[in-house]
PDB file of C-alpha atoms in Angstrom:
ATOM      1  CA  MET A   1      -9.632 111.801  46.046  1.00  0.00           C
ATOM      2  CA  LYS A   2      -8.548 115.386  46.343  1.00  0.00           C
ATOM      3  CA  VAL A   3      -8.828 118.206  43.817  1.00  0.00           C
ATOM      4  CA  VAL A   4      -7.625 121.744  43.561  1.00  0.00           C
ATOM      5  CA  ILE A   5     -10.024 123.607  41.285  1.00  0.00           C
ATOM      6  CA  GLN A   6      -8.995 126.878  39.707  1.00  0.00           C
ATOM      7  CA  ARG A   7     -11.437 129.039  37.767  1.00  0.00           C
ATOM      8  CA  VAL A   8      -9.514 130.170  34.710  1.00  0.00           C
ATOM      9  CA  SER A   9      -9.835 132.601  31.829  1.00  0.00           C
ATOM     10  CA  LYS A  10      -7.448 130.299  29.988  1.00  0.00           C
ATOM     11  CA  ALA A  11      -5.267 127.296  30.715  1.00  0.00           C
ATOM     12  CA  SER A  12      -3.012 124.944  28.812  1.00  0.00           C
ATOM     13  CA  VAL A  13      -0.780 121.906  29.287  1.00  0.00           C
ATOM     14  CA  VAL A  14       2.488 121.408  27.415  1.00  0.00           C
ATOM     15  CA  ILE A  15       4.455 118.151  27.318  1.00  0.00           C
ATOM     16  CA  GLU A  16       7.870 118.094  25.617  1.00  0.00           C
ATOM     17  CA  ASN A  17       7.139 121.440  23.908  1.00  0.00           C
ATOM     18  CA  ILE A  18       3.824 120.171  22.495  1.00  0.00           C
ATOM     19  CA  LYS A  19       0.566 121.744  23.665  1.00  0.00           C
ATOM     20  CA  VAL A  20      -1.685 118.796  24.538  1.00  0.00           C
ATOM     21  CA  ALA A  21      -4.587 120.699  26.101  1.00  0.00           C
ATOM     22  CA  GLU A  22      -5.948 124.233  25.973  1.00  0.00           C
ATOM     23  CA  ILE A  23      -9.149 125.861  27.194  1.00  0.00           C
ATOM     24  CA  SER A  24     -10.654 129.253  27.776  1.00  0.00           C
ATOM     25  CA  ASN A  25     -13.207 130.112  30.472  1.00  0.00           C
ATOM     26  CA  GLY A  26     -13.570 127.110  32.694  1.00  0.00           C
ATOM     27  CA  LEU A  27     -11.773 125.066  35.306  1.00  0.00           C
ATOM     28  CA  LEU A  28      -8.321 123.633  35.701  1.00  0.00           C
ATOM     29  CA  VAL A  29      -8.722 120.585  37.945  1.00  0.00           C
ATOM     30  CA  LEU A  30      -5.624 119.158  39.626  1.00  0.00           C
ATOM     31  CA  LEU A  31      -6.462 115.608  40.759  1.00  0.00           C
ATOM     32  CA  GLY A  32      -4.772 113.564  43.485  1.00  0.00           C
ATOM     33  CA  ILE A  33      -5.712 109.926  44.048  1.00  0.00           C
ATOM     34  CA  VAL A  34      -5.168 107.603  47.023  1.00  0.00           C
ATOM     35  CA  ASP A  35      -5.441 103.805  47.212  1.00  0.00           C
ATOM     36  CA  ASP A  36      -8.869 103.686  48.836  1.00  0.00           C
ATOM     37  CA  ASP A  37     -10.586 105.965  46.312  1.00  0.00           C
ATOM     38  CA  THR A  38     -13.570 104.350  44.575  1.00  0.00           C
ATOM     39  CA  GLN A  39     -16.212 105.025  41.946  1.00  0.00           C
ATOM     40  CA  SER A  40     -18.283 106.570  44.731  1.00  0.00           C
ATOM     41  CA  ASP A  41     -15.581 109.225  45.259  1.00  0.00           C
ATOM     42  CA  ILE A  42     -15.482 109.824  41.505  1.00  0.00           C
ATOM     43  CA  ASN A  43     -19.254 110.230  41.205  1.00  0.00           C
ATOM     44  CA  TRP A  44     -19.515 112.574  44.192  1.00  0.00           C
ATOM     45  CA  LEU A  45     -16.559 114.726  43.164  1.00  0.00           C
ATOM     46  CA  SER A  46     -17.580 114.995  39.514  1.00  0.00           C
ATOM     47  CA  ASN A  47     -21.105 116.037  40.475  1.00  0.00           C
ATOM     48  CA  LYS A  48     -19.720 118.583  42.934  1.00  0.00           C
ATOM     49  CA  ILE A  49     -17.371 120.083  40.336  1.00  0.00           C
ATOM     50  CA  VAL A  50     -19.921 120.542  37.542  1.00  0.00           C
ATOM     51  CA  ASN A  51     -22.527 122.017  39.915  1.00  0.00           C
ATOM     52  CA  LEU A  52     -20.299 124.225  42.066  1.00  0.00           C
ATOM     53  CA  ARG A  53     -21.576 127.795  41.710  1.00  0.00           C
ATOM     54  CA  ILE A  54     -18.340 129.728  41.212  1.00  0.00           C
ATOM     55  CA  PHE A  55     -18.980 131.561  37.931  1.00  0.00           C
ATOM     56  CA  GLY A  56     -20.398 135.059  37.754  1.00  0.00           C
ATOM     57  CA  ASP A  57     -24.004 135.781  36.823  1.00  0.00           C
ATOM     58  CA  ASP A  58     -25.219 138.973  35.096  1.00  0.00           C
ATOM     59  CA  GLU A  59     -24.676 140.925  38.337  1.00  0.00           C
ATOM     60  CA  GLY A  60     -21.175 139.520  38.822  1.00  0.00           C
ATOM     61  CA  VAL A  61     -22.226 137.305  41.744  1.00  0.00           C
ATOM     62  CA  MET A  62     -20.767 133.773  41.837  1.00  0.00           C
ATOM     63  CA  ASN A  63     -24.083 132.104  41.161  1.00  0.00           C
ATOM     64  CA  LYS A  64     -23.496 129.978  38.045  1.00  0.00           C
ATOM     65  CA  SER A  65     -22.070 126.491  37.740  1.00  0.00           C
ATOM     66  CA  LEU A  66     -19.775 125.063  35.120  1.00  0.00           C
ATOM     67  CA  LEU A  67     -22.904 123.650  33.453  1.00  0.00           C
ATOM     68  CA  ASP A  68     -24.694 127.036  33.531  1.00  0.00           C
ATOM     69  CA  SER A  69     -21.707 128.876  32.086  1.00  0.00           C
ATOM     70  CA  ASN A  70     -20.880 126.269  29.417  1.00  0.00           C
ATOM     71  CA  GLY A  71     -17.318 126.211  30.763  1.00  0.00           C
ATOM     72  CA  ASN A  72     -14.519 123.901  29.726  1.00  0.00           C
ATOM     73  CA  VAL A  73     -12.273 121.686  31.836  1.00  0.00           C
ATOM     74  CA  ILE A  74      -8.703 120.440  31.885  1.00  0.00           C
ATOM     75  CA  VAL A  75      -7.891 117.632  34.331  1.00  0.00           C
ATOM     76  CA  VAL A  76      -4.261 117.149  35.364  1.00  0.00           C
ATOM     77  CA  SER A  77      -3.092 114.292  37.574  1.00  0.00           C
ATOM     78  CA  GLN A  78      -1.105 115.550  40.543  1.00  0.00           C
ATOM     79  CA  PHE A  79       0.102 113.041  43.118  1.00  0.00           C
ATOM     80  CA  THR A  80       1.770 115.852  45.089  1.00  0.00           C
ATOM     81  CA  LEU A  81      -1.649 116.889  46.434  1.00  0.00           C
ATOM     82  CA  HIS A  82      -1.254 114.051  48.930  1.00  0.00           C
ATOM     83  CA  ALA A  83       2.183 115.136  50.154  1.00  0.00           C
ATOM     84  CA  ALA A  84       2.856 114.568  53.838  1.00  0.00           C
ATOM     85  CA  THR A  85       4.953 117.424  55.212  1.00  0.00           C
ATOM     86  CA  LYS A  86       4.728 116.883  58.977  1.00  0.00           C
ATOM     87  CA  LYS A  87       8.249 115.513  59.451  1.00  0.00           C
ATOM     88  CA  GLY A  88      11.375 116.987  57.924  1.00  0.00           C
ATOM     89  CA  ASN A  89      11.632 119.146  54.848  1.00  0.00           C
ATOM     90  CA  ARG A  90      11.284 116.534  52.120  1.00  0.00           C
ATOM     91  CA  PRO A  91       7.620 115.759  51.380  1.00  0.00           C
ATOM     92  CA  SER A  92       6.541 112.131  51.477  1.00  0.00           C
ATOM     93  CA  TYR A  93       4.143 110.898  48.802  1.00  0.00           C
ATOM     94  CA  ILE A  94       3.410 107.547  50.439  1.00  0.00           C
ATOM     95  CA  LYS A  95      -0.348 108.305  50.544  1.00  0.00           C
ATOM     96  CA  ALA A  96      -0.577 108.844  46.779  1.00  0.00           C
ATOM     97  CA  ALA A  97      -1.826 105.834  44.827  1.00  0.00           C
ATOM     98  CA  LYS A  98       0.679 104.002  42.623  1.00  0.00           C
ATOM     99  CA  PRO A  99       0.052 104.091  38.857  1.00  0.00           C
ATOM    100  CA  ASP A 100      -1.599 100.634  38.716  1.00  0.00           C
ATOM    101  CA  VAL A 101      -4.362 101.956  40.989  1.00  0.00           C
ATOM    102  CA  ALA A 102      -4.291 105.639  40.033  1.00  0.00           C
ATOM    103  CA  ILE A 103      -4.425 105.411  36.234  1.00  0.00           C
ATOM    104  CA  PRO A 104      -7.752 103.514  36.012  1.00  0.00           C
ATOM    105  CA  LEU A 105      -9.288 105.873  38.605  1.00  0.00           C
ATOM    106  CA  TYR A 106      -7.941 108.917  36.756  1.00  0.00           C
ATOM    107  CA  LYS A 107      -9.466 107.686  33.484  1.00  0.00           C
ATOM    108  CA  ALA A 108     -12.762 106.866  35.213  1.00  0.00           C
ATOM    109  CA  PHE A 109     -12.842 110.355  36.762  1.00  0.00           C
ATOM    110  CA  VAL A 110     -12.338 112.013  33.377  1.00  0.00           C
ATOM    111  CA  LYS A 111     -15.035 109.819  31.827  1.00  0.00           C
ATOM    112  CA  GLN A 112     -17.514 110.611  34.623  1.00  0.00           C
ATOM    113  CA  LEU A 113     -16.760 114.319  34.362  1.00  0.00           C
ATOM    114  CA  GLU A 114     -17.459 114.149  30.610  1.00  0.00           C
ATOM    115  CA  LEU A 115     -20.777 112.410  31.280  1.00  0.00           C
ATOM    116  CA  ASP A 116     -21.803 114.932  33.942  1.00  0.00           C
ATOM    117  CA  LEU A 117     -20.626 117.900  31.886  1.00  0.00           C
ATOM    118  CA  GLY A 118     -22.048 116.629  28.609  1.00  0.00           C
ATOM    119  CA  LYS A 119     -18.940 117.362  26.565  1.00  0.00           C
ATOM    120  CA  PRO A 120     -15.299 116.325  26.207  1.00  0.00           C
ATOM    121  CA  VAL A 121     -12.808 117.128  28.946  1.00  0.00           C
ATOM    122  CA  GLN A 122      -9.193 117.846  28.085  1.00  0.00           C
ATOM    123  CA  THR A 123      -6.349 116.295  30.056  1.00  0.00           C
ATOM    124  CA  GLY A 124      -2.672 116.275  30.632  1.00  0.00           C
ATOM    125  CA  GLN A 125      -0.837 112.945  30.502  1.00  0.00           C
ATOM    126  CA  PHE A 126      -0.637 110.805  33.615  1.00  0.00           C
ATOM    127  CA  GLY A 127       2.935 110.654  34.932  1.00  0.00           C
ATOM    128  CA  ALA A 128       4.375 113.055  32.353  1.00  0.00           C
ATOM    129  CA  ASP A 129       6.503 116.091  33.121  1.00  0.00           C
ATOM    130  CA  MET A 130       3.905 118.743  32.302  1.00  0.00           C
ATOM    131  CA  LYS A 131       4.099 122.501  32.057  1.00  0.00           C
ATOM    132  CA  VAL A 132       0.736 123.887  33.171  1.00  0.00           C
ATOM    133  CA  GLU A 133      -0.054 127.492  32.395  1.00  0.00           C
ATOM    134  CA  LEU A 134      -3.155 129.281  33.610  1.00  0.00           C
ATOM    135  CA  LEU A 135      -4.705 132.660  34.088  1.00  0.00           C
ATOM    136  CA  ASN A 136      -6.622 132.280  37.348  1.00  0.00           C
ATOM    137  CA  ASP A 137      -9.883 134.225  37.100  1.00  0.00           C
ATOM    138  CA  GLY A 138     -10.798 135.980  40.330  1.00  0.00           C
ATOM    139  CA  PRO A 139      -8.643 134.438  41.670  1.00  0.00           C
ATOM    140  CA  VAL A 140     -10.902 131.531  42.555  1.00  0.00           C
ATOM    141  CA  THR A 141      -9.160 128.429  43.918  1.00  0.00           C
ATOM    142  CA  ILE A 142     -11.032 125.729  45.842  1.00  0.00           C
ATOM    143  CA  ILE A 143      -9.786 122.512  47.429  1.00  0.00           C
ATOM    144  CA  ILE A 144     -12.195 119.581  47.743  1.00  0.00           C
ATOM    145  CA  ASP A 145     -11.464 116.210  49.343  1.00  0.00           C
ATOM    146  CA  SER A 146     -13.980 113.427  48.738  1.00  0.00           C
ATOM    147  CA  LYS A 147     -13.084 111.984  52.156  1.00  0.00           C
ATOM    148  CA  ASN A 148     -14.594 115.109  53.764  1.00  0.00           C
ATOM    149  CA  LYS A 149     -18.116 114.836  52.323  1.00  0.00           C
ATOM    150  CA  GLU A 150     -19.858 115.258  55.642  1.00  0.00           C
TER     151      GLU A 150
END
């Protein structure tokens, strides 16, 4: 399981001209899933995201977590995070999990994130053509892969 986390002042997701998610001050989490991802990956990644100290404290030092700052979250599925680009110029997405595997893991990730965060998490729609808009705060962008825990 791989995520790209962006600290945002605001973010939104639009599908077919309808805004389906919108937050201020929090994280936009782009989530890529592979076939061998498990609940263990979900638990580890969710815990890492809510406790990652990337929000400013009173002195402006990145010392507060999402929990400390009462931030909000939007999770967007993004199979392209697992693109293989070694050969040729057309990315291969063979590593990305197919919907029958990815959708249950995506839903479980959102549910775990809500439990760890203690409040609802907004989402895009799995497989939809989404327009994601964000104002990256910092900018702060972090990539985390649950397969690289050690």
